[in-house]
Amino acid sequence: MLLILILFVQLINGIRINNKFIEEPDDVETIIGSTLIFRCRTEAIHQSQITWCKNDFCTLGKTRDLPFYPRYQIIGNADQGEHHFQIVNVSLEDIGMYQCQIRAGQQTAGAMSRKAKLTVLQIPTSLLIDSPVVLTENVLSFIVCRANNAMPEAKISWHFPKSISYISKNDYALLSGQSLRNSISNLTLIANRSYHGILIQCQAHSSAIQTLNKTMITQQYIQTIFRPEINISLIGKQIENNIIYIQCNVECRPDLIKIQWFNGTSLLNITNENRLSLLLTRYMNKNKITCQAINQVGTTNQSIILDIIYKPIFIDSYRNQLNNSSVTLVNEGESIELECYVDSSPSSLITWIFNEEIILFNQTSLKIDYVQSMQHIGFYICSAHHSLFGTFNRTIRLGLKGPPEMIEEKTMDSVYIGQSVTFICTISNDIPIQEIFWSREDQQIKINSNEKYELVENRSDNLIQYKLIIKNILLSDNGYYICTATNQYGSSLTQFQLRVNHLKDFFIRRTILFGSILIGLFISFILIIIALINHYKQNKHKRIRKKSSTTDETISSSLAKQQENIQHDDQDETNSINDQTFIHEKLLNNQIRNDIYDSPQHDLFYSRYDLKRYSTVV
């Protein structure tokens, strides 16, 4: 019975509360900084019975001006039951649940309106793409767009050409403080260099932005960077002693930091030049020349293997260079193997020649099983033929073991007292030599260097010259001097004779010499004088003959004219032959008289009409 009574009382109270509210507050979304009003209208009751609650806190104030909250105020016509809640300059701290409350009175019961949610909208304070947008080619990269300090959080979209493909797009939000949100959108992609310079855009969307009818877009240009790409090339012919250039063309972004060149693992130089000059030697053949380019992204190497053409040289088994001639000594009856190693590029064709005949082809060694002096001793030629440089020869002299070989030279000198003389003992360097010394025939003592004697030794690849210089010659130095060379097989010697002449012989010989020279000069002078006189006479005779020839021509010309006049003169046809002769003789005598003084020799004249000879002598 008691339970039924309690339920009845509650039902009656509920009907009273519902009848008290005519208008209850609704949920509101507003922009931060704006003014909003929660509406609440009741039946006509005293205003002191109305208050507002925030987040179930109902002590905002009992008066309508709410003095403890300057931005809050209850407004409207209280007599008409208008008890609206106004918030000025809305801020984030105003976010919450609001209720209109009717406090219970003596005759009425209290009531609570439904809860109204206040949502404060905030557009992002900033929208940006993490910059600069620098992507590394063929490396997993990210492009990030951020919309900061928004309420509610912004949604982010991307705008870019279809040529850009991405792996994924990840969006998430972070609490910034005071109920604000930071929105982040992350694009994951693998870039290539074609993306460089493309414009991408990031746009933020939210109810706050839509309410304000705004558009928020930011943009950036993509920068694609990549490690150096190298294209290496060789300029010039790879021939020994030529200079070649290795070109290292590099494409990269950003710019190069440096270029380094390596020969194998050895650093050649550090430079920003992309061309390397090399003077080629045979020892660089098959070397790896590397161009190393470095920029901010990374390091790239590219190499080229040298293939150098070089002429043949002869080497030993340890690749040491040999001379083009050598001597190998053997005992008769021994076996010997002659070797000929050639270093060249490309390989040379080897031929063995003995006594001008080819005995072996394309072999590096020649084996002789049983050496016989008459058949095998001599000069063996190893011939290396190169396709570019031609033929190179190395001579191996095969000889029998024996004492040093002396080379005969001048063995006698004649000098005068007080002079100096030099004897040169020349010995072949082919056969090993243990000792060389000088001595006199009449003395068994070795000659040493001192004030009287000077010993000088000069060595070359093939010869040894051991000189004996004798100074300030005396008569006692006359005699024989012996050069002796020894080795393990015996000794060899050469004898030199010194003849010392007295000074009187010197003066006699000099007198004869100078006298002969003076006589020869005198005879030469006489012959020159005679030659000049003959030359003068010949020139004079030529001038006389030339003058006589001119005179003869003049006389002949005059006679020819006179003859012509006589033949064509009709008036004188009746004259006698004697008169014609008289006239002709007269003219001829006059001409001769004029020319006779100009002629230095006898001249002969002949008349056309008589053969009488005229002679004039000067």
PDB file of N, CA, C and O in Angstrom, residues 428-475:
ATOM      1  N   SER A 428     136.260  -7.094 -72.298  1.00  0.00           N
ATOM      2  CA  SER A 428     134.845  -7.415 -72.441  1.00  0.00           C
ATOM      3  C   SER A 428     134.232  -7.704 -71.075  1.00  0.00           C
ATOM      4  O   SER A 428     134.820  -8.419 -70.249  1.00  0.00           O
ATOM      5  N   ASN A 429     133.057  -7.141 -70.879  1.00  0.00           N
ATOM      6  CA  ASN A 429     132.359  -7.325 -69.598  1.00  0.00           C
ATOM      7  C   ASN A 429     131.448  -8.551 -69.629  1.00  0.00           C
ATOM      8  O   ASN A 429     130.736  -8.812 -68.666  1.00  0.00           O
ATOM      9  N   ASP A 430     131.493  -9.280 -70.723  1.00  0.00           N
ATOM     10  CA  ASP A 430     130.628 -10.447 -70.844  1.00  0.00           C
ATOM     11  C   ASP A 430     131.046 -11.559 -69.893  1.00  0.00           C
ATOM     12  O   ASP A 430     130.215 -12.276 -69.346  1.00  0.00           O
ATOM     13  N   ILE A 431     132.340 -11.724 -69.735  1.00  0.00           N
ATOM     14  CA  ILE A 431     132.868 -12.795 -68.884  1.00  0.00           C
ATOM     15  C   ILE A 431     133.225 -12.186 -67.533  1.00  0.00           C
ATOM     16  O   ILE A 431     133.857 -11.124 -67.472  1.00  0.00           O
ATOM     17  N   PRO A 432     132.822 -12.808 -66.423  1.00  0.00           N
ATOM     18  CA  PRO A 432     133.105 -12.248 -65.095  1.00  0.00           C
ATOM     19  C   PRO A 432     134.587 -12.005 -64.880  1.00  0.00           C
ATOM     20  O   PRO A 432     135.443 -12.803 -65.300  1.00  0.00           O
ATOM     21  N   ILE A 433     134.920 -10.897 -64.236  1.00  0.00           N
ATOM     22  CA  ILE A 433     136.305 -10.494 -63.969  1.00  0.00           C
ATOM     23  C   ILE A 433     136.460 -10.303 -62.470  1.00  0.00           C
ATOM     24  O   ILE A 433     135.644  -9.646 -61.814  1.00  0.00           O
ATOM     25  N   GLN A 434     137.532 -10.877 -61.946  1.00  0.00           N
ATOM     26  CA  GLN A 434     137.800 -10.734 -60.519  1.00  0.00           C
ATOM     27  C   GLN A 434     138.747  -9.580 -60.228  1.00  0.00           C
ATOM     28  O   GLN A 434     138.554  -8.841 -59.261  1.00  0.00           O
ATOM     29  N   GLU A 435     139.780  -9.380 -61.086  1.00  0.00           N
ATOM     30  CA  GLU A 435     140.783  -8.347 -60.782  1.00  0.00           C
ATOM     31  C   GLU A 435     141.397  -7.848 -62.077  1.00  0.00           C
ATOM     32  O   GLU A 435     141.600  -8.613 -63.027  1.00  0.00           O
ATOM     33  N   ILE A 436     141.721  -6.515 -62.107  1.00  0.00           N
ATOM     34  CA  ILE A 436     142.446  -5.894 -63.206  1.00  0.00           C
ATOM     35  C   ILE A 436     143.583  -5.076 -62.586  1.00  0.00           C
ATOM     36  O   ILE A 436     143.354  -4.324 -61.623  1.00  0.00           O
ATOM     37  N   PHE A 437     144.769  -5.190 -63.172  1.00  0.00           N
ATOM     38  CA  PHE A 437     145.874  -4.387 -62.641  1.00  0.00           C
ATOM     39  C   PHE A 437     146.896  -4.131 -63.747  1.00  0.00           C
ATOM     40  O   PHE A 437     146.930  -4.833 -64.761  1.00  0.00           O
ATOM     41  N   TRP A 438     147.717  -3.090 -63.512  1.00  0.00           N
ATOM     42  CA  TRP A 438     148.805  -2.717 -64.425  1.00  0.00           C
ATOM     43  C   TRP A 438     150.145  -3.054 -63.758  1.00  0.00           C
ATOM     44  O   TRP A 438     150.289  -2.957 -62.536  1.00  0.00           O
ATOM     45  N   SER A 439     151.131  -3.373 -64.629  1.00  0.00           N
ATOM     46  CA  SER A 439     152.500  -3.620 -64.137  1.00  0.00           C
ATOM     47  C   SER A 439     153.477  -3.354 -65.277  1.00  0.00           C
ATOM     48  O   SER A 439     153.067  -3.216 -66.437  1.00  0.00           O
ATOM     49  N   ARG A 440     154.787  -3.261 -64.929  1.00  0.00           N
ATOM     50  CA  ARG A 440     155.841  -3.102 -65.939  1.00  0.00           C
ATOM     51  C   ARG A 440     156.477  -4.447 -66.210  1.00  0.00           C
ATOM     52  O   ARG A 440     156.571  -5.313 -65.335  1.00  0.00           O
ATOM     53  N   GLU A 441     156.948  -4.597 -67.455  1.00  0.00           N
ATOM     54  CA  GLU A 441     157.520  -5.877 -67.832  1.00  0.00           C
ATOM     55  C   GLU A 441     158.756  -6.205 -67.012  1.00  0.00           C
ATOM     56  O   GLU A 441     158.982  -7.357 -66.632  1.00  0.00           O
ATOM     57  N   ASP A 442     159.517  -5.167 -66.722  1.00  0.00           N
ATOM     58  CA  ASP A 442     160.764  -5.403 -65.998  1.00  0.00           C
ATOM     59  C   ASP A 442     160.571  -5.370 -64.486  1.00  0.00           C
ATOM     60  O   ASP A 442     161.541  -5.489 -63.739  1.00  0.00           O
ATOM     61  N   GLN A 443     159.324  -5.188 -64.040  1.00  0.00           N
ATOM     62  CA  GLN A 443     159.039  -5.163 -62.610  1.00  0.00           C
ATOM     63  C   GLN A 443     157.798  -6.015 -62.354  1.00  0.00           C
ATOM     64  O   GLN A 443     156.832  -5.952 -63.095  1.00  0.00           O
ATOM     65  N   GLN A 444     157.808  -6.791 -61.301  1.00  0.00           N
ATOM     66  CA  GLN A 444     156.684  -7.661 -60.977  1.00  0.00           C
ATOM     67  C   GLN A 444     155.771  -7.028 -59.923  1.00  0.00           C
ATOM     68  O   GLN A 444     155.030  -7.728 -59.253  1.00  0.00           O
ATOM     69  N   ILE A 445     155.830  -5.715 -59.821  1.00  0.00           N
ATOM     70  CA  ILE A 445     155.031  -5.011 -58.808  1.00  0.00           C
ATOM     71  C   ILE A 445     153.851  -4.331 -59.509  1.00  0.00           C
ATOM     72  O   ILE A 445     153.994  -3.716 -60.576  1.00  0.00           O
ATOM     73  N   LYS A 446     152.661  -4.430 -58.902  1.00  0.00           N
ATOM     74  CA  LYS A 446     151.485  -3.750 -59.437  1.00  0.00           C
ATOM     75  C   LYS A 446     151.640  -2.240 -59.317  1.00  0.00           C
ATOM     76  O   LYS A 446     152.168  -1.733 -58.318  1.00  0.00           O
ATOM     77  N   ILE A 447     151.208  -1.551 -60.327  1.00  0.00           N
ATOM     78  CA  ILE A 447     151.269  -0.085 -60.326  1.00  0.00           C
ATOM     79  C   ILE A 447     150.055   0.464 -59.577  1.00  0.00           C
ATOM     80  O   ILE A 447     148.911   0.080 -59.863  1.00  0.00           O
ATOM     81  N   ASN A 448     150.299   1.344 -58.633  1.00  0.00           N
ATOM     82  CA  ASN A 448     149.232   2.007 -57.878  1.00  0.00           C
ATOM     83  C   ASN A 448     149.184   3.495 -58.215  1.00  0.00           C
ATOM     84  O   ASN A 448     150.176   4.061 -58.700  1.00  0.00           O
ATOM     85  N   SER A 449     148.070   4.122 -57.956  1.00  0.00           N
ATOM     86  CA  SER A 449     147.924   5.565 -58.214  1.00  0.00           C
ATOM     87  C   SER A 449     148.826   6.347 -57.263  1.00  0.00           C
ATOM     88  O   SER A 449     148.835   6.124 -56.051  1.00  0.00           O
ATOM     89  N   ASN A 450     149.594   7.286 -57.848  1.00  0.00           N
ATOM     90  CA  ASN A 450     150.444   8.195 -57.066  1.00  0.00           C
ATOM     91  C   ASN A 450     150.722   9.416 -57.916  1.00  0.00           C
ATOM     92  O   ASN A 450     150.009   9.677 -58.899  1.00  0.00           O
ATOM     93  N   GLU A 451     151.756  10.175 -57.564  1.00  0.00           N
ATOM     94  CA  GLU A 451     152.059  11.391 -58.330  1.00  0.00           C
ATOM     95  C   GLU A 451     152.511  11.067 -59.738  1.00  0.00           C
ATOM     96  O   GLU A 451     152.342  11.876 -60.656  1.00  0.00           O
ATOM     97  N   LYS A 452     153.058   9.891 -59.922  1.00  0.00           N
ATOM     98  CA  LYS A 452     153.562   9.508 -61.235  1.00  0.00           C
ATOM     99  C   LYS A 452     152.477   8.850 -62.090  1.00  0.00           C
ATOM    100  O   LYS A 452     152.383   9.099 -63.299  1.00  0.00           O
ATOM    101  N   TYR A 453     151.723   7.970 -61.454  1.00  0.00           N
ATOM    102  CA  TYR A 453     150.731   7.183 -62.190  1.00  0.00           C
ATOM    103  C   TYR A 453     149.318   7.518 -61.682  1.00  0.00           C
ATOM    104  O   TYR A 453     149.103   7.771 -60.491  1.00  0.00           O
ATOM    105  N   GLU A 454     148.381   7.467 -62.612  1.00  0.00           N
ATOM    106  CA  GLU A 454     146.965   7.630 -62.270  1.00  0.00           C
ATOM    107  C   GLU A 454     146.177   6.521 -62.943  1.00  0.00           C
ATOM    108  O   GLU A 454     146.288   6.302 -64.147  1.00  0.00           O
ATOM    109  N   LEU A 455     145.360   5.808 -62.121  1.00  0.00           N
ATOM    110  CA  LEU A 455     144.545   4.707 -62.617  1.00  0.00           C
ATOM    111  C   LEU A 455     143.076   5.140 -62.639  1.00  0.00           C
ATOM    112  O   LEU A 455     142.550   5.622 -61.639  1.00  0.00           O
ATOM    113  N   VAL A 456     142.415   4.947 -63.794  1.00  0.00           N
ATOM    114  CA  VAL A 456     141.011   5.339 -63.960  1.00  0.00           C
ATOM    115  C   VAL A 456     140.254   4.165 -64.556  1.00  0.00           C
ATOM    116  O   VAL A 456     140.677   3.595 -65.574  1.00  0.00           O
ATOM    117  N   GLU A 457     139.126   3.795 -63.934  1.00  0.00           N
ATOM    118  CA  GLU A 457     138.308   2.682 -64.423  1.00  0.00           C
ATOM    119  C   GLU A 457     136.935   3.201 -64.857  1.00  0.00           C
ATOM    120  O   GLU A 457     136.255   3.896 -64.091  1.00  0.00           O
ATOM    121  N   ASN A 458     136.524   2.862 -66.067  1.00  0.00           N
ATOM    122  CA  ASN A 458     135.203   3.211 -66.602  1.00  0.00           C
ATOM    123  C   ASN A 458     134.497   1.930 -67.025  1.00  0.00           C
ATOM    124  O   ASN A 458     135.055   1.126 -67.779  1.00  0.00           O
ATOM    125  N   ARG A 459     133.262   1.767 -66.550  1.00  0.00           N
ATOM    126  CA  ARG A 459     132.501   0.558 -66.873  1.00  0.00           C
ATOM    127  C   ARG A 459     131.241   0.932 -67.655  1.00  0.00           C
ATOM    128  O   ARG A 459     130.592   1.922 -67.359  1.00  0.00           O
ATOM    129  N   SER A 460     130.888   0.117 -68.630  1.00  0.00           N
ATOM    130  CA  SER A 460     129.623   0.214 -69.355  1.00  0.00           C
ATOM    131  C   SER A 460     128.969  -1.158 -69.337  1.00  0.00           C
ATOM    132  O   SER A 460     129.450  -2.079 -68.660  1.00  0.00           O
ATOM    133  N   ASP A 461     127.895  -1.296 -70.086  1.00  0.00           N
ATOM    134  CA  ASP A 461     127.197  -2.579 -70.072  1.00  0.00           C
ATOM    135  C   ASP A 461     128.040  -3.699 -70.651  1.00  0.00           C
ATOM    136  O   ASP A 461     127.954  -4.855 -70.203  1.00  0.00           O
ATOM    137  N   ASN A 462     128.842  -3.348 -71.642  1.00  0.00           N
ATOM    138  CA  ASN A 462     129.575  -4.394 -72.364  1.00  0.00           C
ATOM    139  C   ASN A 462     131.077  -4.371 -72.124  1.00  0.00           C
ATOM    140  O   ASN A 462     131.737  -5.397 -72.321  1.00  0.00           O
ATOM    141  N   LEU A 463     131.628  -3.218 -71.746  1.00  0.00           N
ATOM    142  CA  LEU A 463     133.078  -3.069 -71.701  1.00  0.00           C
ATOM    143  C   LEU A 463     133.546  -2.494 -70.372  1.00  0.00           C
ATOM    144  O   LEU A 463     132.799  -1.793 -69.680  1.00  0.00           O
ATOM    145  N   ILE A 464     134.810  -2.791 -70.079  1.00  0.00           N
ATOM    146  CA  ILE A 464     135.523  -2.162 -68.963  1.00  0.00           C
ATOM    147  C   ILE A 464     136.775  -1.528 -69.543  1.00  0.00           C
ATOM    148  O   ILE A 464     137.555  -2.183 -70.235  1.00  0.00           O
ATOM    149  N   GLN A 465     136.945  -0.237 -69.290  1.00  0.00           N
ATOM    150  CA  GLN A 465     138.161   0.466 -69.704  1.00  0.00           C
ATOM    151  C   GLN A 465     138.972   0.811 -68.458  1.00  0.00           C
ATOM    152  O   GLN A 465     138.495   1.545 -67.586  1.00  0.00           O
ATOM    153  N   TYR A 466     140.204   0.241 -68.418  1.00  0.00           N
ATOM    154  CA  TYR A 466     141.078   0.479 -67.273  1.00  0.00           C
ATOM    155  C   TYR A 466     142.286   1.255 -67.793  1.00  0.00           C
ATOM    156  O   TYR A 466     143.105   0.729 -68.540  1.00  0.00           O
ATOM    157  N   LYS A 467     142.360   2.541 -67.435  1.00  0.00           N
ATOM    158  CA  LYS A 467     143.357   3.447 -68.002  1.00  0.00           C
ATOM    159  C   LYS A 467     144.552   3.601 -67.068  1.00  0.00           C
ATOM    160  O   LYS A 467     144.390   3.671 -65.844  1.00  0.00           O
ATOM    161  N   LEU A 468     145.722   3.697 -67.710  1.00  0.00           N
ATOM    162  CA  LEU A 468     146.964   4.031 -66.998  1.00  0.00           C
ATOM    163  C   LEU A 468     147.487   5.338 -67.570  1.00  0.00           C
ATOM    164  O   LEU A 468     147.796   5.424 -68.763  1.00  0.00           O
ATOM    165  N   ILE A 469     147.565   6.381 -66.744  1.00  0.00           N
ATOM    166  CA  ILE A 469     148.065   7.688 -67.165  1.00  0.00           C
ATOM    167  C   ILE A 469     149.427   7.889 -66.518  1.00  0.00           C
ATOM    168  O   ILE A 469     149.551   7.877 -65.286  1.00  0.00           O
ATOM    169  N   ILE A 470     150.460   8.037 -67.394  1.00  0.00           N
ATOM    170  CA  ILE A 470     151.832   8.260 -66.908  1.00  0.00           C
ATOM    171  C   ILE A 470     152.159   9.729 -67.124  1.00  0.00           C
ATOM    172  O   ILE A 470     152.090  10.237 -68.250  1.00  0.00           O
ATOM    173  N   LYS A 471     152.547  10.418 -66.049  1.00  0.00           N
ATOM    174  CA  LYS A 471     152.780  11.866 -66.101  1.00  0.00           C
ATOM    175  C   LYS A 471     154.275  12.163 -66.115  1.00  0.00           C
ATOM    176  O   LYS A 471     155.086  11.384 -65.615  1.00  0.00           O
ATOM    177  N   ASN A 472     154.597  13.339 -66.693  1.00  0.00           N
ATOM    178  CA  ASN A 472     155.973  13.856 -66.666  1.00  0.00           C
ATOM    179  C   ASN A 472     156.968  12.762 -67.099  1.00  0.00           C
ATOM    180  O   ASN A 472     157.807  12.301 -66.339  1.00  0.00           O
ATOM    181  N   ILE A 473     156.880  12.385 -68.367  1.00  0.00           N
ATOM    182  CA  ILE A 473     157.645  11.253 -68.900  1.00  0.00           C
ATOM    183  C   ILE A 473     159.152  11.526 -68.786  1.00  0.00           C
ATOM    184  O   ILE A 473     159.643  12.628 -69.108  1.00  0.00           O
ATOM    185  N   LEU A 474     159.877  10.492 -68.359  1.00  0.00           N
ATOM    186  CA  LEU A 474     161.347  10.497 -68.303  1.00  0.00           C
ATOM    187  C   LEU A 474     161.875   9.382 -69.205  1.00  0.00           C
ATOM    188  O   LEU A 474     161.140   8.471 -69.609  1.00  0.00           O
ATOM    189  N   LEU A 475     163.187   9.439 -69.460  1.00  0.00           N
ATOM    190  CA  LEU A 475     163.784   8.380 -70.267  1.00  0.00           C
ATOM    191  C   LEU A 475     163.649   7.021 -69.591  1.00  0.00           C
ATOM    192  O   LEU A 475     163.544   5.988 -70.249  1.00  0.00           O
TER     193      LEU A 475
END
